[in-house]
Amino acid sequence: MSKKKFVTMGAVVGTLMLTQGVFAAGIAMTPSQNALSVQSGETVNKVDAVPAYMYQDSNYFMLRDIGKIIGYQVDWDETTKKITMTKDEAAQNFDGLSAVRQAENVKKDQQTIVIDGNEYEDMGCLNIDGYNYFKLRDLAEAMDFICDWDTSTNTIMLTVGKESVPDTSDTPKPAETNISVDRFLDPELNQKVIKEDVTYVSGSKDYREIEKYIKENIDKNFNVDDYTVTEDDVNGLLSGYNSLVMRLDVNGVRANFGYLVTCLNGKAALITFIGEKNEDFDIAKIGTLQLSDEEAKQKAIEADGYDYQVDEQRIYRFFDMKDLKNKCEVETVYINDTGHYFATSHIFE
């Protein structure tokens, strides 16, 4: 039996990353509003009430449900605390799937899964009201199905049997000419639709036209060199889409202020404001956070008060534009007495 260390890949599309909070300690998610189409050979089944939750624009499924949908026998080993999934076409059954309601208690977790004899250690998941849910695309990497997306109908399309799908990995994907900026609009966010022709070629790092537009329409003092720019194309999963996250750089620390530029088919189409710039901001008056990484980690453990084993701790430093202070968020991952992982988060000044 082979053993693999499972590493999840994060993909964030459009403005949903902002609704989850820039440095939020909590995890917010909603029941999936998508439809689901499952093709097995020549047979296509549709599931309207999808038993999934949405988090950072990814669908999360319970293993019991995905086993029924794809055709896998799912078993739990109480001794090893591992879940075993074995391909079994007879297990495919679209009846009795989970009923999804608004999530109340959500935590990050990890679980070892054995899929068709391959062991995936510590596969990342979300514990939702006591049940572990896994990212659909992570499961597709390990299981016998292909995951795709129909933009026009908001439908998740699963094709069972990877061998039945031609390998088109080396074939360039055409630009999605019908993708609309409306998909990325959120009435709860401060956004500006770009009606002018502002070109940006994915990966070019040529921000001149975007910089010019922001100077003329948003901030006359904007200088892209004052910002840290991160580009994301969600691993090519959404043709014609890429985004630029521009965060103000404050003495080497990224601020929770900036802009998210959504680009569609080679054009900047939408600007979403990340926070608001404090009128009293003066970079010359900003000091540094005196708390060291080790001190911050220890403070987080003391604040939690747990006796559990600490698996790892991660630190994210940022400049809080509202308070005009440097801060750091400490995420601590624990292993409880039953071997399950959970995480806590604290922000220190």
Short mmCIF file of C-alpha atoms in Angstrom, two decimals:
data_model
loop_
_atom_site.label_atom_id
_atom_site.label_comp_id
_atom_site.label_asym_id
_atom_site.label_seq_id
_atom_site.Cartn_x
_atom_site.Cartn_y
_atom_site.Cartn_z
CA MET A 1 0.00 0.00 0.00
CA SER A 2 1.49 3.32 -1.01
CA LYS A 3 1.42 6.29 1.32
CA LYS A 4 1.12 9.92 0.27
CA LYS A 5 1.31 13.20 2.15
CA PHE A 6 -1.72 15.06 0.84
CA VAL A 7 -1.15 18.75 0.14
CA THR A 8 -4.18 20.83 -0.69
CA MET A 9 -3.98 23.67 -3.18
CA GLY A 10 -5.97 26.80 -2.43
CA ALA A 11 -7.90 28.47 -5.22
CA VAL A 12 -9.80 31.67 -4.73
CA VAL A 13 -12.08 33.11 -7.37
CA GLY A 14 -13.42 36.66 -7.62
CA THR A 15 -14.63 38.52 -4.57
CA LEU A 16 -15.59 35.57 -2.39
CA MET A 17 -12.15 35.65 -0.77
CA LEU A 18 -13.04 39.06 0.63
CA THR A 19 -16.35 38.00 2.13
CA GLN A 20 -14.53 35.38 4.18
CA GLY A 21 -12.47 38.12 5.87
CA VAL A 22 -8.92 39.15 5.08
CA PHE A 23 -7.46 37.86 8.32
CA ALA A 24 -10.59 36.32 9.81
CA ALA A 25 -10.24 33.94 12.73
CA GLY A 26 -13.62 32.31 12.03
CA ILE A 27 -14.67 30.27 9.02
CA ALA A 28 -17.80 31.36 7.18
CA MET A 29 -19.56 29.15 4.66
CA THR A 30 -22.94 28.57 3.10
CA PRO A 31 -24.82 25.62 1.60
CA SER A 32 -23.95 25.12 -2.06
CA GLN A 33 -26.34 26.75 -4.51
CA ASN A 34 -25.02 24.75 -7.47
CA ALA A 35 -26.61 21.90 -9.40
CA LEU A 36 -24.77 18.61 -9.87
CA SER A 37 -24.50 16.43 -12.97
CA VAL A 38 -22.90 12.97 -12.77
CA GLN A 39 -22.03 11.01 -15.91
CA SER A 40 -21.29 7.29 -15.62
CA GLY A 41 -20.72 5.84 -19.09
CA GLU A 42 -23.74 6.87 -21.17
CA THR A 43 -25.92 7.56 -18.11
CA VAL A 44 -26.28 11.08 -16.73
CA ASN A 45 -27.84 11.70 -13.31
CA LYS A 46 -28.72 15.14 -11.98
CA VAL A 47 -28.77 16.14 -8.31
CA ASP A 48 -30.58 19.41 -7.65
CA ALA A 49 -30.19 19.49 -3.84
CA VAL A 50 -26.40 19.20 -3.74
CA PRO A 51 -25.18 17.91 -0.34
CA ALA A 52 -22.26 20.33 -0.22
CA TYR A 53 -21.02 23.56 1.37
CA MET A 54 -19.22 26.44 -0.33
CA TYR A 55 -15.98 27.82 1.13
CA GLN A 56 -13.64 30.12 -0.82
CA ASP A 57 -15.52 29.21 -4.02
CA SER A 58 -14.88 25.47 -3.58
CA ASN A 59 -17.46 22.78 -2.90
CA TYR A 60 -16.94 20.57 0.17
CA PHE A 61 -18.58 17.13 0.35
CA MET A 62 -18.95 14.49 3.07
CA LEU A 63 -17.17 11.26 2.10
CA ARG A 64 -20.33 9.20 2.62
CA ASP A 65 -22.12 11.36 0.05
CA ILE A 66 -19.33 11.40 -2.52
CA GLY A 67 -19.07 7.61 -2.13
CA LYS A 68 -22.72 7.27 -3.07
CA ILE A 69 -22.47 9.76 -5.92
CA ILE A 70 -19.33 8.30 -7.54
CA GLY A 71 -19.65 4.66 -6.46
CA TYR A 72 -17.29 3.94 -3.57
CA GLN A 73 -17.72 1.80 -0.48
CA VAL A 74 -16.83 3.90 2.57
CA ASP A 75 -15.68 2.25 5.82
CA TRP A 76 -14.31 3.53 9.15
CA ASP A 77 -11.57 1.68 11.07
CA GLU A 78 -12.00 2.46 14.74
CA THR A 79 -8.58 1.00 15.60
CA THR A 80 -6.49 3.01 13.12
CA LYS A 81 -8.88 6.00 12.96
CA LYS A 82 -8.68 5.85 9.17
CA ILE A 83 -11.38 6.00 6.50
CA THR A 84 -11.15 3.44 3.70
CA MET A 85 -12.78 4.06 0.31
CA THR A 86 -12.95 1.26 -2.27
CA LYS A 87 -14.28 1.57 -5.81
CA ASP A 88 -17.61 -0.27 -6.00
CA GLU A 89 -20.05 0.53 -8.81
CA ALA A 90 -22.85 -1.16 -6.86
CA ALA A 91 -22.44 1.46 -4.11
CA GLN A 92 -23.56 4.26 -6.43
CA ASN A 93 -26.91 5.49 -5.11
CA PHE A 94 -28.38 8.97 -5.37
CA ASP A 95 -30.94 8.38 -2.61
CA GLY A 96 -30.38 9.29 1.03
CA LEU A 97 -27.78 12.00 0.49
CA SER A 98 -27.15 14.42 3.35
CA ALA A 99 -29.45 17.35 3.96
CA VAL A 100 -27.37 20.53 4.08
CA ARG A 101 -28.38 23.43 6.31
CA GLN A 102 -26.65 26.61 7.45
CA ALA A 103 -23.36 25.69 9.13
CA GLU A 104 -23.06 26.71 12.79
CA ASN A 105 -19.76 25.30 14.04
CA VAL A 106 -16.87 25.09 11.55
CA LYS A 107 -13.24 24.15 12.22
CA LYS A 108 -10.27 23.17 10.12
CA ASP A 109 -9.35 19.50 10.48
CA GLN A 110 -7.30 16.71 8.92
CA GLN A 111 -8.07 13.07 8.27
CA THR A 112 -6.10 10.14 6.87
CA ILE A 113 -7.96 8.36 4.07
CA VAL A 114 -7.10 5.15 2.24
CA ILE A 115 -8.49 5.27 -1.31
CA ASP A 116 -8.18 2.14 -3.46
CA GLY A 117 -5.14 1.06 -1.43
CA ASN A 118 -3.37 4.44 -1.53
CA GLU A 119 -3.04 6.18 1.82
CA TYR A 120 -3.40 9.96 1.91
CA GLU A 121 -2.08 11.28 5.20
CA ASP A 122 -3.68 14.26 6.88
CA MET A 123 -5.94 15.29 4.02
CA GLY A 124 -7.18 18.79 4.83
CA CYS A 125 -10.89 19.14 5.49
CA LEU A 126 -13.45 21.24 7.34
CA ASN A 127 -15.31 19.88 10.33
CA ILE A 128 -18.85 21.22 9.97
CA ASP A 129 -21.14 20.63 12.92
CA GLY A 130 -19.23 17.47 13.86
CA TYR A 131 -18.79 16.00 10.35
CA ASN A 132 -15.72 16.23 8.12
CA TYR A 133 -16.22 17.66 4.62
CA PHE A 134 -13.54 17.51 1.92
CA LYS A 135 -12.81 19.75 -1.06
CA LEU A 136 -14.28 18.16 -4.18
CA ARG A 137 -11.26 18.87 -6.37
CA ASP A 138 -8.93 17.28 -3.79
CA LEU A 139 -11.05 14.13 -3.89
CA ALA A 140 -11.02 14.15 -7.70
CA GLU A 141 -7.22 13.99 -7.64
CA ALA A 142 -7.34 10.79 -5.61
CA MET A 143 -10.52 9.11 -6.84
CA ASP A 144 -11.89 7.74 -10.10
CA PHE A 145 -13.68 10.83 -11.42
CA ILE A 146 -13.14 14.09 -13.26
CA CYS A 147 -14.53 17.36 -11.90
CA ASP A 148 -15.54 20.18 -14.24
CA TRP A 149 -17.74 23.27 -14.14
CA ASP A 150 -20.46 24.67 -16.42
CA THR A 151 -20.47 28.45 -15.99
CA SER A 152 -23.69 29.06 -17.91
CA THR A 153 -25.81 26.75 -15.71
CA ASN A 154 -23.90 26.88 -12.41
CA THR A 155 -23.52 23.12 -12.58
CA ILE A 156 -20.79 20.89 -11.14
CA MET A 157 -20.09 18.21 -13.73
CA LEU A 158 -18.58 14.92 -12.57
CA THR A 159 -17.47 12.21 -14.99
CA VAL A 160 -16.94 8.79 -13.40
CA GLY A 161 -14.02 6.79 -14.77
CA LYS A 162 -10.93 8.85 -15.51
CA GLU A 163 -9.79 6.41 -18.17
CA SER A 164 -12.88 7.21 -20.21
CA VAL A 165 -11.94 10.87 -20.52
CA PRO A 166 -9.33 11.90 -23.14
CA ASP A 167 -6.19 13.50 -21.75
CA THR A 168 -6.31 17.12 -22.89
CA SER A 169 -3.74 18.42 -20.41
CA ASP A 170 -1.43 19.54 -23.23
CA THR A 171 -4.21 21.14 -25.25
CA PRO A 172 -4.50 24.93 -24.74
CA LYS A 173 -7.86 25.96 -23.36
CA PRO A 174 -9.69 28.61 -25.34
CA ALA A 175 -10.63 31.83 -23.61
CA GLU A 176 -14.13 31.82 -22.14
CA THR A 177 -15.67 34.56 -24.22
CA ASN A 178 -19.04 34.48 -22.48
CA ILE A 179 -17.84 34.97 -18.91
CA SER A 180 -19.58 37.97 -17.37
CA VAL A 181 -18.49 40.44 -14.72
CA ASP A 182 -21.92 39.97 -13.12
CA ARG A 183 -20.67 36.70 -11.70
CA PHE A 184 -18.26 38.58 -9.47
CA LEU A 185 -20.53 41.36 -8.24
CA ASP A 186 -21.45 41.42 -4.55
CA PRO A 187 -23.80 44.12 -3.21
CA GLU A 188 -22.16 43.91 0.21
CA LEU A 189 -18.76 44.95 -1.14
CA ASN A 190 -17.42 48.27 -2.40
CA GLN A 191 -16.84 47.63 -6.11
CA LYS A 192 -16.34 49.54 -9.32
CA VAL A 193 -17.04 48.03 -12.73
CA ILE A 194 -14.43 49.07 -15.31
CA LYS A 195 -16.25 50.18 -18.45
CA GLU A 196 -13.15 51.46 -20.22
CA ASP A 197 -10.79 49.25 -22.24
CA VAL A 198 -8.06 48.43 -19.68
CA THR A 199 -5.81 45.65 -20.96
CA TYR A 200 -3.98 43.17 -18.74
CA VAL A 201 -2.32 40.04 -20.11
CA SER A 202 -2.26 37.24 -17.56
CA GLY A 203 1.22 36.78 -16.08
CA SER A 204 2.72 39.80 -17.86
CA LYS A 205 3.17 41.93 -14.70
CA ASP A 206 2.59 44.94 -16.91
CA TYR A 207 0.32 46.99 -14.65
CA ARG A 208 0.63 50.31 -16.47
CA GLU A 209 -2.91 50.49 -17.82
CA ILE A 210 -4.43 49.40 -14.49
CA GLU A 211 -2.28 51.93 -12.64
CA LYS A 212 -3.40 54.67 -15.02
CA TYR A 213 -7.06 53.76 -14.53
CA ILE A 214 -6.82 53.78 -10.72
CA LYS A 215 -5.03 57.13 -10.75
CA GLU A 216 -7.67 58.70 -12.97
CA ASN A 217 -10.74 57.17 -11.35
CA ILE A 218 -9.99 56.16 -7.76
CA ASP A 219 -6.79 57.54 -6.19
CA LYS A 220 -4.73 60.21 -7.93
CA ASN A 221 -1.74 59.32 -5.73
CA PHE A 222 -1.81 55.60 -6.55
CA ASN A 223 1.55 54.08 -7.41
CA VAL A 224 1.65 50.35 -8.09
CA ASP A 225 5.23 50.17 -6.77
CA ASP A 226 3.84 50.94 -3.31
CA TYR A 227 1.80 47.72 -3.41
CA THR A 228 2.53 44.02 -3.24
CA VAL A 229 0.80 42.40 -6.20
CA THR A 230 -0.24 38.74 -6.19
CA GLU A 231 -1.77 37.12 -9.26
CA ASP A 232 -4.13 34.14 -9.25
CA ASP A 233 -5.63 32.22 -12.17
CA VAL A 234 -7.16 29.42 -10.00
CA ASN A 235 -4.83 26.91 -11.68
CA GLY A 236 -6.54 27.51 -15.01
CA LEU A 237 -9.83 26.04 -13.79
CA LEU A 238 -11.83 29.03 -15.04
CA SER A 239 -10.80 29.91 -18.59
CA GLY A 240 -10.43 33.61 -19.29
CA TYR A 241 -10.19 34.54 -15.58
CA ASN A 242 -7.35 35.85 -13.48
CA SER A 243 -7.17 38.32 -10.59
CA LEU A 244 -4.63 40.70 -9.10
CA VAL A 245 -4.60 41.33 -5.36
CA MET A 246 -2.86 44.63 -4.64
CA ARG A 247 -2.07 45.26 -0.98
CA LEU A 248 -0.35 48.39 0.26
CA ASP A 249 3.17 47.64 1.45
CA VAL A 250 3.88 49.34 4.78
CA ASN A 251 7.59 49.06 5.56
CA GLY A 252 7.71 45.51 4.26
CA VAL A 253 4.40 44.40 5.81
CA ARG A 254 1.25 44.01 3.75
CA ALA A 255 -1.74 46.05 4.85
CA ASN A 256 -5.36 44.96 5.02
CA PHE A 257 -6.04 47.70 2.50
CA GLY A 258 -5.79 47.58 -1.26
CA TYR A 259 -7.61 46.43 -4.35
CA LEU A 260 -8.70 43.20 -5.95
CA VAL A 261 -8.67 43.56 -9.74
CA THR A 262 -10.76 40.95 -11.54
CA CYS A 263 -9.58 40.39 -15.11
CA LEU A 264 -11.70 38.66 -17.73
CA ASN A 265 -10.44 37.62 -21.15
CA GLY A 266 -7.40 39.90 -21.06
CA LYS A 267 -9.19 42.99 -19.72
CA ALA A 268 -9.43 44.46 -16.21
CA ALA A 269 -13.19 44.28 -15.58
CA LEU A 270 -13.82 44.96 -11.90
CA ILE A 271 -12.12 46.56 -8.92
CA THR A 272 -13.11 45.46 -5.42
CA PHE A 273 -11.89 47.64 -2.56
CA ILE A 274 -10.10 45.82 0.26
CA GLY A 275 -10.81 47.89 3.36
CA GLU A 276 -10.55 51.67 3.48
CA LYS A 277 -7.51 53.89 3.66
CA ASN A 278 -7.25 55.76 6.96
CA GLU A 279 -7.01 59.51 6.38
CA ASP A 280 -4.45 59.73 9.20
CA PHE A 281 -2.14 57.17 7.60
CA ASP A 282 1.45 58.40 7.38
CA ILE A 283 4.00 55.71 6.60
CA ALA A 284 6.78 57.80 8.15
CA LYS A 285 5.06 57.54 11.56
CA ILE A 286 4.51 53.78 11.51
CA GLY A 287 6.63 51.73 13.88
CA THR A 288 7.24 47.98 13.91
CA LEU A 289 5.65 45.17 15.89
CA GLN A 290 7.95 44.36 18.78
CA LEU A 291 6.49 40.90 19.45
CA SER A 292 8.75 38.16 18.08
CA ASP A 293 7.40 35.06 16.36
CA GLU A 294 8.20 32.83 19.32
CA GLU A 295 6.59 35.26 21.77
CA ALA A 296 3.46 35.44 19.66
CA LYS A 297 3.25 31.64 19.41
CA GLN A 298 3.58 31.27 23.17
CA LYS A 299 0.91 33.92 23.80
CA ALA A 300 -1.46 32.05 21.52
CA ILE A 301 -0.95 28.77 23.40
CA GLU A 302 -1.46 30.51 26.74
CA ALA A 303 -4.62 32.19 25.46
CA ASP A 304 -6.06 28.83 24.35
CA GLY A 305 -5.28 27.06 27.62
CA TYR A 306 -5.31 23.58 26.03
CA ASP A 307 -3.17 20.63 27.14
CA TYR A 308 -3.32 19.09 23.67
CA GLN A 309 -0.28 18.43 21.50
CA VAL A 310 0.61 21.30 19.19
CA ASP A 311 1.06 20.05 15.63
CA GLU A 312 2.15 23.34 14.07
CA GLN A 313 1.80 27.10 14.34
CA ARG A 314 1.68 29.67 11.54
CA ILE A 315 2.13 33.43 11.79
CA TYR A 316 0.72 36.04 9.41
CA ARG A 317 1.90 39.61 9.93
CA PHE A 318 -0.12 42.52 8.58
CA PHE A 319 -0.67 46.24 8.98
CA ASP A 320 -4.14 47.15 10.25
CA MET A 321 -5.15 50.27 8.34
CA LYS A 322 -8.08 50.99 10.65
CA ASP A 323 -5.99 51.02 13.86
CA LEU A 324 -2.75 52.12 12.14
CA LYS A 325 -0.89 49.32 13.91
CA ASN A 326 1.26 46.37 12.94
CA LYS A 327 -0.34 43.11 14.04
CA CYS A 328 0.15 39.39 13.70
CA GLU A 329 -2.31 36.52 13.53
CA VAL A 330 -1.21 33.20 15.05
CA GLU A 331 -2.92 30.04 13.88
CA THR A 332 -2.29 27.02 16.10
CA VAL A 333 -3.13 23.48 15.00
CA TYR A 334 -3.73 21.00 17.84
CA ILE A 335 -4.20 17.23 17.98
CA ASN A 336 -6.87 16.32 20.53
CA ASP A 337 -7.13 13.13 22.60
CA THR A 338 -8.98 11.30 19.81
CA GLY A 339 -6.32 12.14 17.22
CA HIS A 340 -8.33 14.78 15.39
CA TYR A 341 -6.85 18.09 14.29
CA PHE A 342 -8.39 21.48 14.99
CA ALA A 343 -7.15 25.04 14.74
CA THR A 344 -7.45 28.25 16.73
CA SER A 345 -6.51 31.78 15.77
CA HIS A 346 -5.50 34.90 17.72
CA ILE A 347 -4.43 38.38 16.64
CA PHE A 348 -1.85 40.29 18.69
CA GLU A 349 -0.57 43.85 18.45
#
